[in-house]
């Protein structure tokens, strides 16, 4: 019997099963924070990962979250498993938050919402569900650009990625005609992913009239719409305004699927609170869809973690806490809007001749500065300012204390 | 889903967990920031130490890695996804995966959904002798294609409660080494089985000492009673530190598209407990409390059946270990138990020992006696 070369390598007692395993590339988004942590420059700024910071640059735990946590701790509840689909009070409240309490789809019960592991986990459940049950197409159309993790999520779920024009680098705003042109040519019954608000990474959102036109085309092309809503409330400060597109599409008779995250709008990042929703024809269909979602979730992690969902549920379902939450999420959104304004005025003060209007036109946590990779590299190397290579900054990482430094640095690398 | 119950039939939050939870709730210095992709560092390191032992040569040689996961299920899934991509070639979905017959029913789905196409069973439970079919197990390992993956229950086999003895584990390890079979341990009951953490980890540690590269999916659901916080850990043991580094970097990629980063609450509770000598001692006491109650119920049930003169042998009740027991009742006898006596068993005859209490022991023993004598 002849032993093949590879078998000799594999079965040598000294060799590892893993000798051919390549070193994975550092994760572009979370890797930025790790590099930032290693930097010893006192002026360093982390404009990488999208986590909100207060005006002192510190993580912010919402007061309503603290109150909810105290209430939960006092109740001394047991630690029994949640159902596979998660905490019912949470999933119901999450659906209502997205759809609106007056939504026909919500009131009729023709939806299923399952708890997911924040935005990523919810997106992945949906992607796996579509791979298994959406037989019309394997293609998911993402806006160009999209959140970096969208592509590997859908790919690992077994789907293929395509793109439609979205961001216009010349104007740093929406390429609406390009988007409409591309979307109108997407093969029927493909899957299209839309960012509900505060597009990541560009911060560029369609206006309501533009959403209306997109909905009409999407409906005409009979596309399966997948909304990713990670910033409801966090974008404009108004939860209803930020959910407008989602609600409009549903009202137009488009049965969307939706991933929600509470990482940013409730500051519950590490508790992994999210939800995945399927709008169905009727409540009976919703039950069947739910049963299949359970079959997908069970071999992934059995059932979801309770802590964050309990906090979110208490906040959404208690009138006082909910009121307080709405005020706090608005204040986070307002601080970000104010930083955008200050950044632009500081750039003008530095003497920059570029047009920086896109910084204040864009919305949400992120801003596509328009900086090129070489300029980004200089910002990191010369000024210890960390951001992703695409020139995206997390405005949440800007404070009144460092906005001047940031403007100065940007001016230096762009003048 | 199975969870521990007190003698009053109630869920039990471990006193040490309650204490640590209150500590965490009162600590306003803590926030809810993202954990790293692979999880809370103190949790990962200490969780793996629990499995491998402080003095593990693999730890000393810096050739272990850990991935905080969503419960034992999440750890199994990350391990399975990694193996499908990187084990025995690249994306070799044809590598056979062997699961014990019977096993936890979710094992199959985990590996199917991870992409493996050839899931097989290996003989395990011998219904006739109500014990381990060691001969069948070893024969299936001899016949398995080289490089096959074997899912091994580290202790307290679910659902049979039947574990190999140390001598039997040695035989298993010898065959696996000779045939280049990959050991993937599922360790959901460490401490909960015998009441002793080290004893329940003996098999995993033996394999490590024999030089195997292996995975061990750990759950802290039962031994910490943290069911709904989803606390698990995938321990990776490799030949060298560089292999671990590369393996973890690829596991990060898998985690990133599954849940991005794991939930913080449960990991904080476990890490706080394991890193404090006092809390660690308290935890071991709490674990022993649970294990001892189950052991007591086993011995009490067995002695009642023997006193009643129930036909058959009943030593398997105390030979078996952990939350579950394969009573040996056949489906008709099980139906009798459910319909006539309102005692709920699985069709397999599996009983959850946590459901037994001092108040219902007599009733359960009498019912089994009736079922066995009335129904053949």
Tab-separated table of N, CA, C and O in Angstrom, chain A residues 107-215:
chain	number	residue	atom	x	y	z
A	107	UNK	N	-50.935	44.306	14.500
A	107	UNK	CA	-52.207	44.032	15.191
A	107	UNK	C	-52.825	42.712	14.727
A	107	UNK	O	-53.467	42.022	15.509
A	108	UNK	N	-52.654	42.374	13.484
A	108	UNK	CA	-53.250	41.136	12.976
A	108	UNK	C	-52.430	39.912	13.355
A	108	UNK	O	-52.863	38.786	13.158
A	109	UNK	N	-51.230	40.145	13.859
A	109	UNK	CA	-50.401	39.009	14.236
A	109	UNK	C	-49.771	38.291	13.063
A	109	UNK	O	-49.297	37.163	13.197
A	110	UNK	N	-49.740	38.930	11.905
A	110	UNK	CA	-49.166	38.245	10.755
A	110	UNK	C	-47.643	38.510	10.649
A	110	UNK	O	-47.101	38.945	9.646
A	111	UNK	N	-47.002	38.223	11.771
A	111	UNK	CA	-45.555	38.366	11.801
A	111	UNK	C	-45.021	37.361	12.809
A	111	UNK	O	-45.754	36.894	13.690
A	112	UNK	N	-43.773	37.023	12.670
A	112	UNK	CA	-43.092	36.273	13.718
A	112	UNK	C	-41.805	37.016	14.034
A	112	UNK	O	-41.091	37.450	13.122
A	113	UNK	N	-41.558	37.206	15.312
A	113	UNK	CA	-40.315	37.840	15.767
A	113	UNK	C	-39.632	36.892	16.732
A	113	UNK	O	-40.243	36.441	17.698
A	114	UNK	N	-38.383	36.564	16.428
A	114	UNK	CA	-37.603	35.729	17.333
A	114	UNK	C	-36.451	36.552	17.886
A	114	UNK	O	-35.913	37.427	17.193
A	115	UNK	N	-36.093	36.270	19.120
A	115	UNK	CA	-34.928	36.926	19.710
A	115	UNK	C	-33.671	36.419	19.027
A	115	UNK	O	-33.569	35.221	18.737
A	116	UNK	N	-32.765	37.340	18.725
A	116	UNK	CA	-31.502	36.957	18.083
A	116	UNK	C	-30.333	37.517	18.862
A	116	UNK	O	-30.506	38.348	19.750
A	117	UNK	N	-29.139	37.062	18.520
A	117	UNK	CA	-27.931	37.503	19.226
A	117	UNK	C	-27.502	38.842	18.617
A	117	UNK	O	-26.630	38.912	17.752
A	118	UNK	N	-28.143	39.911	19.072
A	118	UNK	CA	-27.911	41.258	18.579
A	118	UNK	C	-28.114	41.317	17.061
A	118	UNK	O	-28.775	40.442	16.483
A	119	UNK	N	-27.572	42.301	16.426
A	119	UNK	CA	-27.815	42.455	14.992
A	119	UNK	C	-27.223	41.327	14.177
A	119	UNK	O	-27.889	40.743	13.314
A	120	UNK	N	-25.963	40.970	14.479
A	120	UNK	CA	-25.298	39.896	13.726
A	120	UNK	C	-26.072	38.591	13.794
A	120	UNK	O	-26.349	37.963	12.770
A	121	UNK	N	-26.431	38.169	14.980
A	121	UNK	CA	-27.135	36.901	15.155
A	121	UNK	C	-28.485	36.917	14.471
A	121	UNK	O	-28.919	35.915	13.916
A	122	UNK	N	-29.158	38.069	14.533
A	122	UNK	CA	-30.464	38.177	13.886
A	122	UNK	C	-30.316	38.118	12.372
A	122	UNK	O	-31.075	37.425	11.690
A	123	UNK	N	-29.312	38.829	11.846
A	123	UNK	CA	-29.045	38.778	10.405
A	123	UNK	C	-28.753	37.343	9.976
A	123	UNK	O	-29.214	36.882	8.923
A	124	UNK	N	-27.962	36.654	10.804
A	124	UNK	CA	-27.548	35.297	10.428
A	124	UNK	C	-28.712	34.319	10.436
A	124	UNK	O	-28.824	33.484	9.537
A	125	UNK	N	-29.588	34.435	11.441
A	125	UNK	CA	-30.777	33.573	11.462
A	125	UNK	C	-31.568	33.791	10.179
A	125	UNK	O	-31.998	32.853	9.515
A	126	UNK	N	-31.748	35.055	9.837
A	126	UNK	CA	-32.487	35.385	8.625
A	126	UNK	C	-31.810	34.856	7.383
A	126	UNK	O	-32.456	34.299	6.490
A	127	UNK	N	-30.492	35.003	7.324
A	127	UNK	CA	-29.753	34.530	6.158
A	127	UNK	C	-29.895	33.017	6.024
A	127	UNK	O	-30.129	32.491	4.932
A	128	UNK	N	-29.746	32.308	7.133
A	128	UNK	CA	-29.901	30.851	7.105
A	128	UNK	C	-31.319	30.460	6.697
A	128	UNK	O	-31.531	29.507	5.946
A	129	UNK	N	-32.299	31.221	7.188
A	129	UNK	CA	-33.688	30.941	6.854
A	129	UNK	C	-33.925	31.119	5.358
A	129	UNK	O	-34.554	30.275	4.710
A	130	UNK	N	-33.403	32.202	4.808
A	130	UNK	CA	-33.579	32.444	3.387
A	130	UNK	C	-32.856	31.379	2.555
A	130	UNK	O	-33.382	30.892	1.548
A	131	UNK	N	-31.681	30.976	2.990
A	131	UNK	CA	-30.944	29.946	2.260
A	131	UNK	C	-31.761	28.657	2.187
A	131	UNK	O	-31.787	27.982	1.160
A	132	UNK	N	-32.448	28.378	3.272
A	132	UNK	CA	-33.182	27.118	3.341
A	132	UNK	C	-34.540	27.194	2.673
A	132	UNK	O	-35.016	26.221	2.086
A	133	UNK	N	-35.208	28.343	2.740
A	133	UNK	CA	-36.604	28.409	2.330
A	133	UNK	C	-36.909	29.366	1.187
A	133	UNK	O	-38.009	29.330	0.646
A	134	UNK	N	-35.971	30.241	0.836
A	134	UNK	CA	-36.226	31.152	-0.260
A	134	UNK	C	-35.565	30.586	-1.504
A	134	UNK	O	-34.390	30.853	-1.785
A	135	UNK	N	-36.306	29.779	-2.222
A	135	UNK	CA	-35.695	29.020	-3.313
A	135	UNK	C	-35.625	29.812	-4.616
A	135	UNK	O	-35.019	29.368	-5.571
A	136	UNK	N	-36.255	30.966	-4.654
A	136	UNK	CA	-36.290	31.729	-5.908
A	136	UNK	C	-34.920	32.252	-6.306
A	136	UNK	O	-34.667	32.470	-7.486
A	137	UNK	N	-34.066	32.510	-5.334
A	137	UNK	CA	-32.774	33.106	-5.678
A	137	UNK	C	-31.735	32.817	-4.599
A	137	UNK	O	-32.077	32.641	-3.429
A	138	UNK	N	-30.473	32.768	-4.977
A	138	UNK	CA	-29.358	32.655	-4.034
A	138	UNK	C	-28.685	34.004	-3.850
A	138	UNK	O	-27.709	34.119	-3.135
A	139	UNK	N	-29.186	35.037	-4.559
A	139	UNK	CA	-28.461	36.311	-4.615
A	139	UNK	C	-29.002	37.349	-3.639
A	139	UNK	O	-30.202	37.643	-3.635
A	140	UNK	N	-28.095	37.903	-2.859
A	140	UNK	CA	-28.421	39.005	-1.954
A	140	UNK	C	-27.743	40.251	-2.493
A	140	UNK	O	-26.517	40.271	-2.669
A	141	UNK	N	-28.532	41.292	-2.747
A	141	UNK	CA	-27.994	42.548	-3.265
A	141	UNK	C	-27.763	43.513	-2.110
A	141	UNK	O	-28.689	43.892	-1.401
A	142	UNK	N	-26.490	43.870	-1.947
A	142	UNK	CA	-26.115	44.817	-0.895
A	142	UNK	C	-25.860	46.185	-1.500
A	142	UNK	O	-25.413	46.282	-2.649
A	143	UNK	N	-26.090	47.251	-0.717
A	143	UNK	CA	-25.706	48.567	-1.229
A	143	UNK	C	-24.181	48.655	-1.276
A	143	UNK	O	-23.488	47.994	-0.490
A	144	UNK	N	-23.690	49.464	-2.191
A	144	UNK	CA	-22.248	49.641	-2.322
A	144	UNK	C	-21.851	50.967	-1.713
A	144	UNK	O	-22.179	52.019	-2.269
A	145	UNK	N	-21.177	51.058	-0.586
A	145	UNK	CA	-20.693	49.965	0.262
A	145	UNK	C	-21.730	49.561	1.307
A	145	UNK	O	-22.775	50.206	1.413
A	146	UNK	N	-21.437	48.500	2.028
A	146	UNK	CA	-22.301	48.105	3.130
A	146	UNK	C	-21.436	47.774	4.331
A	146	UNK	O	-20.197	47.833	4.246
A	147	UNK	N	-22.045	47.451	5.436
A	147	UNK	CA	-21.305	47.030	6.620
A	147	UNK	C	-20.426	45.836	6.230
A	147	UNK	O	-20.890	44.902	5.576
A	148	UNK	N	-19.174	45.869	6.638
A	148	UNK	CA	-18.233	44.839	6.216
A	148	UNK	C	-18.636	43.428	6.568
A	148	UNK	O	-18.268	42.483	5.881
A	149	UNK	N	-19.399	43.278	7.632
A	149	UNK	CA	-19.741	41.927	8.080
A	149	UNK	C	-20.928	41.331	7.317
A	149	UNK	O	-21.170	40.125	7.388
A	150	UNK	N	-21.663	42.172	6.551
A	150	UNK	CA	-22.804	41.624	5.800
A	150	UNK	C	-22.359	40.530	4.846
A	150	UNK	O	-22.966	39.450	4.773
A	151	UNK	N	-21.298	40.810	4.109
A	151	UNK	CA	-20.856	39.850	3.084
A	151	UNK	C	-20.502	38.487	3.672
A	151	UNK	O	-21.051	37.471	3.243
A	152	UNK	N	-19.626	38.409	4.676
A	152	UNK	CA	-19.334	37.072	5.201
A	152	UNK	C	-20.527	36.398	5.870
A	152	UNK	O	-20.644	35.174	5.832
A	153	UNK	N	-21.427	37.179	6.472
A	153	UNK	CA	-22.606	36.564	7.092
A	153	UNK	C	-23.428	35.831	6.033
A	153	UNK	O	-23.768	34.657	6.190
A	154	UNK	N	-23.747	36.523	4.943
A	154	UNK	CA	-24.571	35.891	3.916
A	154	UNK	C	-23.826	34.771	3.203
A	154	UNK	O	-24.405	33.739	2.853
A	155	UNK	N	-22.533	34.961	3.038
A	155	UNK	CA	-21.749	33.936	2.369
A	155	UNK	C	-21.691	32.667	3.219
A	155	UNK	O	-21.901	31.565	2.723
A	156	UNK	N	-21.418	32.822	4.497
A	156	UNK	CA	-21.366	31.650	5.374
A	156	UNK	C	-22.719	30.961	5.460
A	156	UNK	O	-22.797	29.760	5.719
A	157	UNK	N	-23.789	31.727	5.226
A	157	UNK	CA	-25.123	31.120	5.241
A	157	UNK	C	-25.400	30.379	3.943
A	157	UNK	O	-26.402	29.686	3.819
A	158	UNK	N	-24.503	30.541	2.959
A	158	UNK	CA	-24.672	29.811	1.705
A	158	UNK	C	-25.294	30.606	0.578
A	158	UNK	O	-25.762	30.031	-0.411
A	159	UNK	N	-25.321	31.929	0.723
A	159	UNK	CA	-25.889	32.773	-0.328
A	159	UNK	C	-24.782	33.486	-1.076
A	159	UNK	O	-23.633	33.465	-0.653
A	160	UNK	N	-25.153	34.092	-2.191
A	160	UNK	CA	-24.178	34.819	-3.012
A	160	UNK	C	-24.422	36.314	-2.915
A	160	UNK	O	-25.555	36.751	-2.724
A	161	UNK	N	-23.346	37.076	-3.069
A	161	UNK	CA	-23.465	38.515	-2.893
A	161	UNK	C	-23.386	39.262	-4.222
A	161	UNK	O	-22.529	38.979	-5.066
A	162	UNK	N	-24.300	40.195	-4.403
A	162	UNK	CA	-24.259	41.130	-5.521
A	162	UNK	C	-24.370	42.524	-4.918
A	162	UNK	O	-24.546	42.660	-3.703
A	163	UNK	N	-24.284	43.542	-5.780
A	163	UNK	CA	-24.333	44.901	-5.241
A	163	UNK	C	-25.174	45.816	-6.119
A	163	UNK	O	-25.348	45.566	-7.313
A	164	UNK	N	-25.707	46.859	-5.516
A	164	UNK	CA	-26.338	47.931	-6.282
A	164	UNK	C	-25.655	49.234	-5.890
A	164	UNK	O	-25.195	49.392	-4.751
A	165	UNK	N	-25.565	50.146	-6.825
A	165	UNK	CA	-24.918	51.425	-6.544
A	165	UNK	C	-25.664	52.123	-5.421
A	165	UNK	O	-26.898	52.019	-5.311
A	166	UNK	N	-24.910	52.804	-4.578
A	166	UNK	CA	-25.541	53.496	-3.441
A	166	UNK	C	-24.829	54.800	-3.118
A	166	UNK	O	-25.401	55.877	-3.214
A	167	UNK	N	-23.565	54.687	-2.788
A	167	UNK	CA	-22.825	55.858	-2.345
A	167	UNK	C	-22.076	56.493	-3.514
A	167	UNK	O	-21.447	55.791	-4.311
A	168	UNK	N	-22.189	57.778	-3.632
A	168	UNK	CA	-21.462	58.505	-4.667
A	168	UNK	C	-20.229	59.157	-4.044
A	168	UNK	O	-20.360	60.159	-3.328
A	169	UNK	N	-19.039	58.604	-4.297
A	169	UNK	CA	-17.840	59.174	-3.659
A	169	UNK	C	-17.526	60.596	-4.145
A	169	UNK	O	-16.843	61.338	-3.456
A	170	UNK	N	-18.087	60.961	-5.278
A	170	UNK	CA	-17.804	62.323	-5.779
A	170	UNK	C	-18.521	63.369	-4.930
A	170	UNK	O	-17.996	64.440	-4.676
A	171	UNK	N	-19.717	63.041	-4.502
A	171	UNK	CA	-20.489	64.012	-3.721
A	171	UNK	C	-20.584	63.637	-2.251
A	171	UNK	O	-21.137	64.389	-1.448
A	172	UNK	N	-20.070	62.448	-1.906
A	172	UNK	CA	-20.212	61.923	-0.541
A	172	UNK	C	-21.681	61.873	-0.128
A	172	UNK	O	-22.025	62.112	1.036
A	173	UNK	N	-22.546	61.555	-1.087
A	173	UNK	CA	-23.967	61.435	-0.751
A	173	UNK	C	-24.576	60.310	-1.576
A	173	UNK	O	-23.862	59.538	-2.203
A	174	UNK	N	-25.904	60.235	-1.584
A	174	UNK	CA	-26.577	59.119	-2.245
A	174	UNK	C	-26.537	59.255	-3.765
A	174	UNK	O	-26.889	60.302	-4.316
A	175	UNK	N	-26.154	58.179	-4.425
A	175	UNK	CA	-26.219	58.100	-5.882
A	175	UNK	C	-27.594	57.546	-6.222
A	175	UNK	O	-27.748	56.372	-6.570
A	176	UNK	N	-28.604	58.422	-6.106
A	176	UNK	CA	-29.974	57.928	-6.205
A	176	UNK	C	-30.296	57.378	-7.586
A	176	UNK	O	-30.898	56.311	-7.718
A	177	UNK	N	-29.878	58.106	-8.608
A	177	UNK	CA	-30.203	57.618	-9.956
A	177	UNK	C	-29.481	56.311	-10.246
A	177	UNK	O	-30.029	55.399	-10.872
A	178	UNK	N	-28.236	56.201	-9.745
A	178	UNK	CA	-27.498	54.957	-9.920
A	178	UNK	C	-28.169	53.810	-9.183
A	178	UNK	O	-28.300	52.692	-9.713
A	179	UNK	N	-28.615	54.089	-7.965
A	179	UNK	CA	-29.287	53.058	-7.173
A	179	UNK	C	-30.571	52.604	-7.874
A	179	UNK	O	-30.823	51.407	-8.031
A	180	UNK	N	-31.369	53.570	-8.308
A	180	UNK	CA	-32.639	53.222	-8.952
A	180	UNK	C	-32.395	52.448	-10.241
A	180	UNK	O	-33.112	51.489	-10.547
A	181	UNK	N	-31.386	52.865	-10.977
A	181	UNK	CA	-31.039	52.185	-12.218
A	181	UNK	C	-30.686	50.721	-11.939
A	181	UNK	O	-31.203	49.803	-12.578
A	182	UNK	N	-29.800	50.519	-10.957
A	182	UNK	CA	-29.377	49.154	-10.630
A	182	UNK	C	-30.525	48.323	-10.068
A	182	UNK	O	-30.726	47.170	-10.449
A	183	UNK	N	-31.283	48.921	-9.151
A	183	UNK	CA	-32.351	48.150	-8.497
A	183	UNK	C	-33.410	47.735	-9.527
A	183	UNK	O	-33.948	46.626	-9.470
A	184	UNK	N	-33.675	48.607	-10.476
A	184	UNK	CA	-34.701	48.277	-11.479
A	184	UNK	C	-34.257	47.136	-12.381
A	184	UNK	O	-35.071	46.538	-13.087
A	185	UNK	N	-32.957	46.829	-12.346
A	185	UNK	CA	-32.460	45.735	-13.185
A	185	UNK	C	-32.173	44.463	-12.383
A	185	UNK	O	-31.738	43.457	-12.944
A	186	UNK	N	-32.371	44.481	-11.078
A	186	UNK	CA	-32.141	43.281	-10.267
A	186	UNK	C	-33.127	42.202	-10.721
A	186	UNK	O	-34.326	42.470	-10.856
A	187	UNK	N	-32.641	40.983	-10.989
A	187	UNK	CA	-33.544	39.911	-11.410
A	187	UNK	C	-34.681	39.748	-10.413
A	187	UNK	O	-34.479	39.829	-9.187
A	188	UNK	N	-35.873	39.508	-10.925
A	188	UNK	CA	-37.032	39.355	-10.060
A	188	UNK	C	-36.791	38.289	-9.008
A	188	UNK	O	-36.083	37.323	-9.222
A	189	UNK	N	-37.420	38.520	-7.858
A	189	UNK	CA	-37.362	37.569	-6.748
A	189	UNK	C	-35.955	37.366	-6.199
A	189	UNK	O	-35.658	36.320	-5.648
A	190	UNK	N	-35.095	38.338	-6.383
A	190	UNK	CA	-33.812	38.300	-5.681
A	190	UNK	C	-34.034	38.910	-4.302
A	190	UNK	O	-35.095	39.464	-4.015
A	191	UNK	N	-32.995	38.821	-3.484
A	191	UNK	CA	-33.069	39.398	-2.144
A	191	UNK	C	-32.325	40.725	-2.174
A	191	UNK	O	-31.203	40.805	-2.692
A	192	UNK	N	-32.941	41.769	-1.644
A	192	UNK	CA	-32.247	43.048	-1.544
A	192	UNK	C	-32.168	43.472	-0.087
A	192	UNK	O	-33.159	43.402	0.651
A	193	UNK	N	-30.959	43.856	0.333
A	193	UNK	CA	-30.785	44.316	1.697
A	193	UNK	C	-30.754	45.845	1.720
A	193	UNK	O	-30.052	46.474	0.926
A	194	UNK	N	-31.544	46.401	2.639
A	194	UNK	CA	-31.603	47.850	2.802
A	194	UNK	C	-31.284	48.211	4.243
A	194	UNK	O	-31.708	47.518	5.169
A	195	UNK	N	-30.552	49.296	4.427
A	195	UNK	CA	-30.317	49.799	5.771
A	195	UNK	C	-31.480	50.710	6.127
A	195	UNK	O	-31.710	51.720	5.451
A	196	UNK	N	-32.205	50.397	7.181
A	196	UNK	CA	-33.417	51.142	7.519
A	196	UNK	C	-33.131	52.619	7.803
A	196	UNK	O	-33.901	53.492	7.411
A	197	UNK	N	-32.029	52.897	8.467
A	197	UNK	CA	-31.649	54.276	8.782
A	197	UNK	C	-30.192	54.269	9.200
A	197	UNK	O	-29.666	53.219	9.562
A	198	UNK	N	-29.570	55.458	9.119
A	198	UNK	CA	-28.164	55.581	9.521
A	198	UNK	C	-27.297	54.533	8.846
A	198	UNK	O	-26.677	53.698	9.492
A	199	UNK	N	-27.270	54.599	7.525
A	199	UNK	CA	-26.515	53.637	6.729
A	199	UNK	C	-25.078	53.477	7.247
A	199	UNK	O	-24.395	54.458	7.523
A	200	UNK	N	-24.684	52.268	7.378
A	200	UNK	CA	-23.342	51.941	7.839
A	200	UNK	C	-22.567	51.355	6.668
A	200	UNK	O	-22.936	50.308	6.152
A	201	UNK	N	-21.497	51.939	6.177
A	201	UNK	CA	-20.645	52.913	6.863
A	201	UNK	C	-20.795	54.378	6.461
A	201	UNK	O	-20.088	55.216	7.007
A	202	UNK	N	-21.698	54.689	5.517
A	202	UNK	CA	-21.625	56.033	4.933
A	202	UNK	C	-22.388	57.105	5.694
A	202	UNK	O	-22.091	58.284	5.560
A	203	UNK	N	-23.435	56.724	6.456
A	203	UNK	CA	-24.280	57.728	7.098
A	203	UNK	C	-25.236	58.383	6.120
A	203	UNK	O	-25.946	59.331	6.455
A	204	UNK	N	-25.247	57.898	4.881
A	204	UNK	CA	-26.089	58.482	3.849
A	204	UNK	C	-27.415	57.725	3.770
A	204	UNK	O	-27.434	56.533	3.467
A	205	UNK	N	-28.521	58.397	4.070
A	205	UNK	CA	-29.839	57.776	4.001
A	205	UNK	C	-30.666	58.422	2.897
A	205	UNK	O	-30.555	59.624	2.646
A	206	UNK	N	-31.540	57.636	2.250
A	206	UNK	CA	-32.477	58.227	1.305
A	206	UNK	C	-33.459	59.143	2.039
A	206	UNK	O	-33.754	58.933	3.220
A	207	UNK	N	-33.968	60.162	1.330
A	207	UNK	CA	-35.050	60.965	1.896
A	207	UNK	C	-36.346	60.169	1.723
A	207	UNK	O	-36.410	59.219	0.937
A	208	UNK	N	-37.389	60.624	2.395
A	208	UNK	CA	-38.636	59.862	2.333
A	208	UNK	C	-39.165	59.729	0.902
A	208	UNK	O	-39.642	58.663	0.510
A	209	UNK	N	-39.082	60.803	0.105
A	209	UNK	CA	-39.573	60.686	-1.284
A	209	UNK	C	-38.772	59.657	-2.058
A	209	UNK	O	-39.295	58.967	-2.947
A	210	UNK	N	-37.478	59.568	-1.728
A	210	UNK	CA	-36.624	58.591	-2.401
A	210	UNK	C	-36.979	57.172	-1.963
A	210	UNK	O	-37.025	56.244	-2.781
A	211	UNK	N	-37.247	56.998	-0.670
A	211	UNK	CA	-37.688	55.687	-0.172
A	211	UNK	C	-38.965	55.249	-0.907
A	211	UNK	O	-39.122	54.081	-1.264
A	212	UNK	N	-39.864	56.208	-1.119
A	212	UNK	CA	-41.125	55.873	-1.783
A	212	UNK	C	-40.870	55.325	-3.182
A	212	UNK	O	-41.465	54.333	-3.600
A	213	UNK	N	-39.968	55.984	-3.896
A	213	UNK	CA	-39.651	55.512	-5.254
A	213	UNK	C	-38.990	54.140	-5.205
A	213	UNK	O	-39.277	53.261	-6.027
A	214	UNK	N	-38.092	53.960	-4.218
A	214	UNK	CA	-37.422	52.663	-4.106
A	214	UNK	C	-38.439	51.559	-3.809
A	214	UNK	O	-38.361	50.466	-4.375
A	215	UNK	N	-39.370	51.851	-2.925
A	215	UNK	CA	-40.375	50.843	-2.577
A	215	UNK	C	-41.171	50.432	-3.820
A	215	UNK	O	-41.469	49.252	-4.028
